[in-house]
Amino acid sequence: MKALVPPAVLCLSSCAVTPLPEATRSEQPPTFANVQDSIDALNDSDGASGDGWFRVLDPTAHAAPQSTVSDPDAAPSQGHETSTEEFFLPFFGEAARERGYDLPRPVGMGVNVMFINRPTEITSVQAGINGGGLNEIEFLGFDAEASVRTIISRLDAWVLPMVNVYLLGGYIWNTSQVRMTVDLPGASGTPVNFEGDLEGPTYGGGITVAGGYKEFFATADANYTKSELGGLNDFEAALYTIRIGWNTKFGDDPLRLYTGATYWDTKRTISGSITTPGPGIQSVEFAVDQEPVDPITVILGTTLTVNDHLWIMLEFGGWEGTQSMIGGITWRL
């Protein structure tokens, strides 16, 4: 019954970590009719100095992205040389450069490591024995918790000055502890207690939209992942994350501090079968409807810009019985 506690972390988001932008300065935000108008407004809002309301941001991660478009006034003063190399991405990027904006390097490669402990709630159980079909059963008691470790790589690109897309690929290890009592057909009050390990590849992708105002920034991230865990059906997960934060410095290096929340869309049906020793029952087939006890977690994190290429991030999350930690490093080309 290892399938009862799937790794709810697979979405990463981090596994995906997130876009971490910077903001510019202006009194009132203009209304953008389209992307080209938004690029034009960069110059019109406060003049060619680059102090515009709209700020192009850069994601990290994940499990999501991590980089930013620096304010022409702020970035050089932070002691890091920004990239001016021409590249076909992001689209409309040249219009922004012509108006004095330094864009982040358009392509990034990163690695994230994630640890999470979270309880799982079972809402329905179907089971059968010896291939005789599944039947709805009553479970008299259930207690389960999963400990998940994930390492995931990320390839991202800025397709627009404010939009980043990314691909995810990695590996996941899941350790589950389950204690339950069920009524199987012909075997009432059957105890099922085990600690088991599941592992397998995970892959997916996502998108981040970022913006900012003065020293503040906000990002919205969504990603989807699929994991192949042993003999179970593929496990799918989606994560939706909002982050708001503040741009400051650590010495001469740009530092971003942020908070936010993540919604874990990991309500799924997990199915499979296990072989049992004994003369009467040779196998148990099952289908379990499960969902996280805490679908929403609060997050706190930071990202440090070491130089134009290198970004480092650390994020903590949790709520009641759920705890998570994500660490990552991104290199921009």
Short mmCIF file of C-alpha atoms in Angstrom, two decimals:
data_model
loop_
_atom_site.label_atom_id
_atom_site.label_comp_id
_atom_site.label_asym_id
_atom_site.label_seq_id
_atom_site.Cartn_x
_atom_site.Cartn_y
_atom_site.Cartn_z
CA MET A 1 0.00 0.00 0.00
CA LYS A 2 2.94 2.35 -0.53
CA ALA A 3 0.78 4.19 -3.04
CA LEU A 4 -1.29 5.63 -0.23
CA VAL A 5 1.32 8.26 0.54
CA PRO A 6 2.55 9.68 -2.76
CA PRO A 7 5.14 12.43 -2.84
CA ALA A 8 3.06 15.56 -2.88
CA VAL A 9 6.23 17.51 -3.52
CA LEU A 10 6.54 16.53 -7.15
CA CYS A 11 5.31 19.80 -8.40
CA LEU A 12 8.26 21.62 -7.02
CA SER A 13 8.03 24.08 -7.48
CA SER A 14 9.87 23.72 -7.01
CA CYS A 15 10.21 22.25 -7.16
CA ALA A 16 9.91 25.11 -9.05
CA VAL A 17 11.45 27.92 -6.96
CA THR A 18 10.36 31.34 -8.27
CA PRO A 19 10.96 34.46 -10.20
CA LEU A 20 12.55 37.14 -8.11
CA PRO A 21 12.23 40.55 -9.69
CA GLU A 22 13.28 44.05 -8.94
CA ALA A 23 11.14 47.16 -9.23
CA THR A 24 11.51 50.69 -10.53
CA ARG A 25 10.24 53.98 -9.30
CA SER A 26 7.25 56.03 -10.50
CA GLU A 27 4.19 57.66 -9.08
CA GLN A 28 1.31 56.17 -11.09
CA PRO A 29 1.30 52.96 -13.18
CA PRO A 30 0.24 53.41 -16.82
CA THR A 31 -2.29 51.15 -18.49
CA PHE A 32 -0.76 48.82 -21.06
CA ALA A 33 -2.87 47.92 -24.08
CA ASN A 34 -0.38 45.39 -25.37
CA VAL A 35 3.19 44.21 -25.01
CA GLN A 36 4.67 46.82 -27.34
CA ASP A 37 2.83 49.58 -25.49
CA SER A 38 4.27 48.29 -22.24
CA ILE A 39 7.78 48.51 -23.65
CA ASP A 40 7.10 52.08 -24.86
CA ALA A 41 5.75 52.96 -21.43
CA LEU A 42 9.07 52.01 -19.85
CA ASN A 43 10.50 55.19 -21.29
CA ASP A 44 7.39 57.37 -21.14
CA SER A 45 6.55 56.94 -17.46
CA ASP A 46 9.51 58.84 -16.00
CA GLY A 47 11.74 59.58 -18.96
CA ALA A 48 14.69 57.76 -20.46
CA SER A 49 16.48 57.36 -17.16
CA GLY A 50 14.75 53.99 -16.61
CA ASP A 51 12.68 54.99 -13.58
CA GLY A 52 9.46 53.42 -14.88
CA TRP A 53 6.53 51.84 -13.09
CA PHE A 54 6.94 48.56 -14.95
CA ARG A 55 9.88 46.39 -13.98
CA VAL A 56 10.95 43.32 -15.88
CA LEU A 57 11.67 40.53 -13.45
CA ASP A 58 13.47 37.27 -13.50
CA PRO A 59 12.54 33.91 -11.98
CA THR A 60 14.70 31.34 -10.25
CA ALA A 61 14.50 27.73 -9.80
CA HIS A 62 10.78 26.21 -9.11
CA ALA A 63 11.13 23.66 -8.84
CA ALA A 64 10.71 27.74 -10.96
CA PRO A 65 12.85 30.64 -12.19
CA GLN A 66 15.33 33.04 -10.67
CA SER A 67 16.71 36.24 -12.12
CA THR A 68 15.73 39.81 -12.85
CA VAL A 69 15.86 42.67 -15.10
CA SER A 70 17.79 45.30 -13.31
CA ASP A 71 16.85 48.94 -13.10
CA PRO A 72 19.35 50.91 -15.17
CA ASP A 73 19.90 53.14 -12.16
CA ALA A 74 19.98 50.43 -9.50
CA ALA A 75 21.92 47.58 -11.08
CA PRO A 76 25.22 49.32 -11.80
CA SER A 77 25.21 50.86 -8.35
CA GLN A 78 24.92 47.38 -6.87
CA GLY A 79 28.35 46.50 -8.12
CA HIS A 80 27.44 43.91 -10.76
CA GLU A 81 27.89 44.30 -14.49
CA THR A 82 24.71 43.39 -16.33
CA SER A 83 24.55 41.71 -19.71
CA THR A 84 24.13 43.80 -22.87
CA GLU A 85 24.69 40.96 -25.31
CA GLU A 86 22.09 40.74 -28.05
CA PHE A 87 19.93 37.63 -28.19
CA PHE A 88 16.62 36.93 -29.89
CA LEU A 89 14.98 36.41 -26.47
CA PRO A 90 13.07 37.92 -24.88
CA PHE A 91 10.74 39.09 -27.61
CA PHE A 92 10.41 42.90 -27.46
CA GLY A 93 13.63 42.86 -25.47
CA GLU A 94 15.47 45.08 -27.95
CA ALA A 95 12.84 47.80 -27.54
CA ALA A 96 13.51 47.76 -23.80
CA ARG A 97 17.29 47.87 -24.30
CA GLU A 98 17.00 50.84 -26.65
CA ARG A 99 15.30 52.73 -23.84
CA GLY A 100 18.14 52.06 -21.42
CA TYR A 101 16.92 48.93 -19.63
CA ASP A 102 19.35 46.14 -18.75
CA LEU A 103 17.67 42.78 -19.25
CA PRO A 104 18.76 39.62 -17.44
CA ARG A 105 20.58 36.96 -19.36
CA PRO A 106 17.76 35.22 -21.24
CA VAL A 107 18.55 31.55 -20.54
CA GLY A 108 19.19 29.91 -17.18
CA MET A 109 20.17 26.46 -15.93
CA GLY A 110 19.69 25.52 -12.31
CA VAL A 111 19.57 22.72 -9.75
CA ASN A 112 17.21 22.62 -6.77
CA VAL A 113 17.06 20.30 -3.78
CA MET A 114 13.82 19.95 -1.82
CA PHE A 115 12.90 18.27 1.46
CA ILE A 116 9.33 17.96 2.68
CA ASN A 117 7.41 16.18 5.44
CA ARG A 118 3.63 16.19 5.17
CA PRO A 119 0.62 14.23 6.40
CA THR A 120 -1.83 12.70 3.92
CA GLU A 121 -5.59 12.35 4.22
CA ILE A 122 -7.43 9.37 2.72
CA THR A 123 -11.02 10.05 1.57
CA SER A 124 -11.89 6.74 -0.12
CA VAL A 125 -10.43 3.25 -0.37
CA GLN A 126 -11.28 0.48 -2.83
CA ALA A 127 -9.65 -2.92 -2.56
CA GLY A 128 -9.87 -6.48 -3.76
CA ILE A 129 -7.99 -9.71 -3.37
CA ASN A 130 -6.52 -12.20 -5.82
CA GLY A 131 -7.59 -10.20 -8.89
CA GLY A 132 -11.29 -10.41 -8.09
CA GLY A 133 -12.06 -6.74 -8.75
CA LEU A 134 -12.25 -3.65 -6.56
CA ASN A 135 -14.94 -2.89 -3.99
CA GLU A 136 -15.52 0.15 -1.81
CA ILE A 137 -14.36 -0.68 1.69
CA GLU A 138 -14.55 0.90 5.10
CA PHE A 139 -11.25 1.84 6.68
CA LEU A 140 -11.50 1.87 10.44
CA GLY A 141 -8.37 3.88 11.14
CA PHE A 142 -5.65 5.63 9.17
CA ASP A 143 -2.43 7.45 9.99
CA ALA A 144 0.12 8.29 7.29
CA GLU A 145 3.02 10.64 6.70
CA ALA A 146 5.48 10.97 3.85
CA SER A 147 9.06 12.20 3.89
CA VAL A 148 10.16 13.30 0.41
CA ARG A 149 13.55 14.27 -1.00
CA THR A 150 13.83 15.63 -4.51
CA ILE A 151 16.65 16.85 -6.72
CA ILE A 152 15.55 18.56 -9.89
CA SER A 153 17.19 20.46 -12.72
CA ARG A 154 15.62 23.43 -14.43
CA LEU A 155 16.03 25.07 -17.83
CA ASP A 156 14.31 28.45 -18.23
CA ALA A 157 14.03 31.25 -20.77
CA TRP A 158 12.55 34.74 -20.79
CA VAL A 159 10.12 34.78 -23.72
CA LEU A 160 8.87 38.29 -22.85
CA PRO A 161 10.44 40.86 -20.53
CA MET A 162 7.89 39.88 -17.87
CA VAL A 163 7.22 36.20 -18.71
CA ASN A 164 9.50 33.23 -18.01
CA VAL A 165 8.86 29.60 -19.04
CA TYR A 166 10.77 26.57 -17.80
CA LEU A 167 11.21 22.80 -18.00
CA LEU A 168 11.85 20.53 -15.01
CA GLY A 169 13.47 17.10 -14.73
CA GLY A 170 14.83 15.16 -11.79
CA TYR A 171 14.48 12.30 -9.34
CA ILE A 172 12.42 11.78 -6.20
CA TRP A 173 12.73 9.57 -3.12
CA ASN A 174 9.67 8.99 -0.93
CA THR A 175 9.60 7.24 2.46
CA SER A 176 6.11 6.46 3.79
CA GLN A 177 4.84 5.36 7.17
CA VAL A 178 1.30 3.97 7.17
CA ARG A 179 -0.83 2.46 9.91
CA MET A 180 -4.39 1.52 9.07
CA THR A 181 -7.14 -1.03 9.64
CA VAL A 182 -9.50 -1.98 6.80
CA ASP A 183 -12.33 -4.38 6.10
CA LEU A 184 -11.25 -6.44 3.08
CA PRO A 185 -13.70 -8.74 1.32
CA GLY A 186 -13.69 -11.89 3.41
CA ALA A 187 -11.15 -10.46 5.85
CA SER A 188 -12.76 -7.99 8.26
CA GLY A 189 -10.55 -5.79 10.45
CA THR A 190 -7.33 -6.46 8.55
CA PRO A 191 -4.43 -4.37 9.92
CA VAL A 192 -2.05 -2.86 7.38
CA ASN A 193 1.12 -1.39 8.89
CA PHE A 194 4.26 -0.68 6.93
CA GLU A 195 7.14 1.65 6.20
CA GLY A 196 8.15 1.65 2.58
CA ASP A 197 10.25 3.48 0.03
CA LEU A 198 9.28 4.69 -3.43
CA GLU A 199 11.49 6.43 -5.96
CA GLY A 200 11.53 7.38 -9.59
CA PRO A 201 11.97 10.13 -12.19
CA THR A 202 9.90 13.31 -12.20
CA TYR A 203 9.47 15.85 -15.01
CA GLY A 204 7.29 18.80 -15.98
CA GLY A 205 7.26 22.51 -16.67
CA GLY A 206 5.79 25.86 -15.71
CA ILE A 207 5.41 29.57 -16.28
CA THR A 208 6.14 32.66 -14.17
CA VAL A 209 4.81 36.20 -14.56
CA ALA A 210 6.63 38.94 -12.66
CA GLY A 211 6.33 42.66 -12.01
CA GLY A 212 7.33 45.28 -9.50
CA TYR A 213 6.93 48.79 -8.10
CA LYS A 214 9.75 50.77 -6.50
CA GLU A 215 11.60 48.39 -4.12
CA PHE A 216 8.80 45.82 -4.15
CA PHE A 217 8.06 42.92 -6.49
CA ALA A 218 5.42 40.24 -7.01
CA THR A 219 5.42 36.99 -8.96
CA ALA A 220 2.80 34.40 -9.89
CA ASP A 221 4.00 30.90 -10.74
CA ALA A 222 2.25 27.73 -11.91
CA ASN A 223 3.87 24.39 -12.70
CA TYR A 224 2.87 20.81 -13.43
CA THR A 225 4.88 17.64 -12.85
CA LYS A 226 4.46 13.92 -13.39
CA SER A 227 6.36 11.23 -11.47
CA GLU A 228 6.85 7.55 -12.19
CA LEU A 229 7.08 5.69 -8.89
CA GLY A 230 7.80 1.99 -9.06
CA GLY A 231 4.81 -0.15 -10.08
CA LEU A 232 2.23 2.55 -9.27
CA ASN A 233 0.30 4.63 -11.74
CA ASP A 234 1.96 7.93 -12.62
CA PHE A 235 1.50 10.61 -9.99
CA GLU A 236 0.56 14.08 -11.26
CA ALA A 237 0.78 17.30 -9.29
CA ALA A 238 0.27 21.03 -9.87
CA LEU A 239 1.56 23.91 -7.73
CA TYR A 240 0.36 27.50 -7.75
CA THR A 241 2.47 30.07 -5.91
CA ILE A 242 2.19 33.80 -5.22
CA ARG A 243 5.22 35.66 -3.88
CA ILE A 244 5.60 39.28 -2.81
CA GLY A 245 8.88 40.73 -1.65
CA TRP A 246 11.38 43.51 -1.15
CA ASN A 247 14.65 44.29 -2.91
CA THR A 248 17.56 45.22 -0.67
CA LYS A 249 21.31 44.48 -0.46
CA PHE A 250 23.69 42.20 1.41
CA GLY A 251 26.87 44.24 1.32
CA ASP A 252 27.22 45.14 -2.35
CA ASP A 253 25.16 42.16 -3.57
CA PRO A 254 21.45 42.48 -4.43
CA LEU A 255 19.30 40.53 -1.97
CA ARG A 256 15.58 39.76 -2.21
CA LEU A 257 13.40 38.83 0.74
CA TYR A 258 9.91 37.54 0.13
CA THR A 259 6.88 35.78 1.53
CA GLY A 260 3.87 34.15 -0.07
CA ALA A 261 1.73 31.05 -0.26
CA THR A 262 1.59 27.84 -2.30
CA TYR A 263 -1.49 25.80 -3.16
CA TRP A 264 -0.72 22.09 -3.65
CA ASP A 265 -3.13 20.54 -6.14
CA THR A 266 -2.19 16.95 -5.33
CA LYS A 267 -5.64 15.45 -4.79
CA ARG A 268 -5.35 12.22 -6.76
CA THR A 269 -6.37 8.57 -6.97
CA ILE A 270 -3.45 6.20 -6.51
CA SER A 271 -3.81 2.59 -7.59
CA GLY A 272 -1.67 -0.54 -7.61
CA SER A 273 -1.29 -3.98 -6.10
CA ILE A 274 0.89 -5.70 -3.55
CA THR A 275 1.80 -9.35 -3.15
CA THR A 276 1.11 -10.88 0.25
CA PRO A 277 2.48 -14.17 1.57
CA GLY A 278 -0.02 -16.73 2.75
CA PRO A 279 -2.22 -19.51 1.45
CA GLY A 280 -5.48 -17.53 1.31
CA ILE A 281 -4.55 -14.07 -0.05
CA GLN A 282 -1.82 -13.93 -2.67
CA SER A 283 -2.36 -10.30 -3.77
CA VAL A 284 -4.24 -7.17 -2.74
CA GLU A 285 -5.34 -4.67 -5.39
CA PHE A 286 -6.29 -1.14 -4.33
CA ALA A 287 -7.35 2.34 -5.45
CA VAL A 288 -6.98 5.14 -2.89
CA ASP A 289 -8.31 8.70 -3.10
CA GLN A 290 -5.86 10.90 -1.24
CA GLU A 291 -5.22 14.59 -0.68
CA PRO A 292 -2.85 16.68 1.44
CA VAL A 293 -4.03 17.56 4.93
CA ASP A 294 -2.60 21.07 4.42
CA PRO A 295 -3.15 22.05 0.74
CA ILE A 296 -1.93 25.62 1.40
CA THR A 297 1.48 26.38 2.87
CA VAL A 298 3.01 29.73 3.82
CA ILE A 299 6.52 30.41 2.50
CA LEU A 300 9.46 32.65 3.44
CA GLY A 301 12.52 32.91 1.25
CA THR A 302 15.49 34.87 -0.03
CA THR A 303 17.58 35.10 -3.19
CA LEU A 304 21.13 36.45 -3.42
CA THR A 305 22.59 37.78 -6.68
CA VAL A 306 26.27 36.87 -6.53
CA ASN A 307 26.98 38.28 -10.01
CA ASP A 308 25.43 38.63 -13.46
CA HIS A 309 25.50 34.84 -13.91
CA LEU A 310 25.08 33.30 -10.46
CA TRP A 311 21.94 33.28 -8.27
CA ILE A 312 21.44 31.42 -4.96
CA MET A 313 18.09 30.88 -3.24
CA LEU A 314 16.71 29.39 -0.02
CA GLU A 315 13.04 28.95 0.85
CA PHE A 316 11.15 27.57 3.85
CA GLY A 317 7.48 26.63 3.92
CA GLY A 318 4.94 25.00 6.17
CA TRP A 319 1.61 25.00 7.90
CA GLU A 320 0.59 22.91 10.89
CA GLY A 321 1.90 19.39 10.12
CA THR A 322 3.70 20.26 6.87
CA GLN A 323 7.31 21.46 6.65
CA SER A 324 9.39 22.08 3.53
CA MET A 325 12.78 23.48 2.56
CA ILE A 326 14.12 24.31 -0.90
CA GLY A 327 17.66 25.29 -1.82
CA GLY A 328 18.85 26.10 -5.31
CA ILE A 329 21.51 27.60 -7.53
CA THR A 330 21.02 29.06 -11.03
CA TRP A 331 23.57 29.94 -13.70
CA ARG A 332 22.40 32.32 -16.45
CA LEU A 333 23.91 32.23 -19.91
#
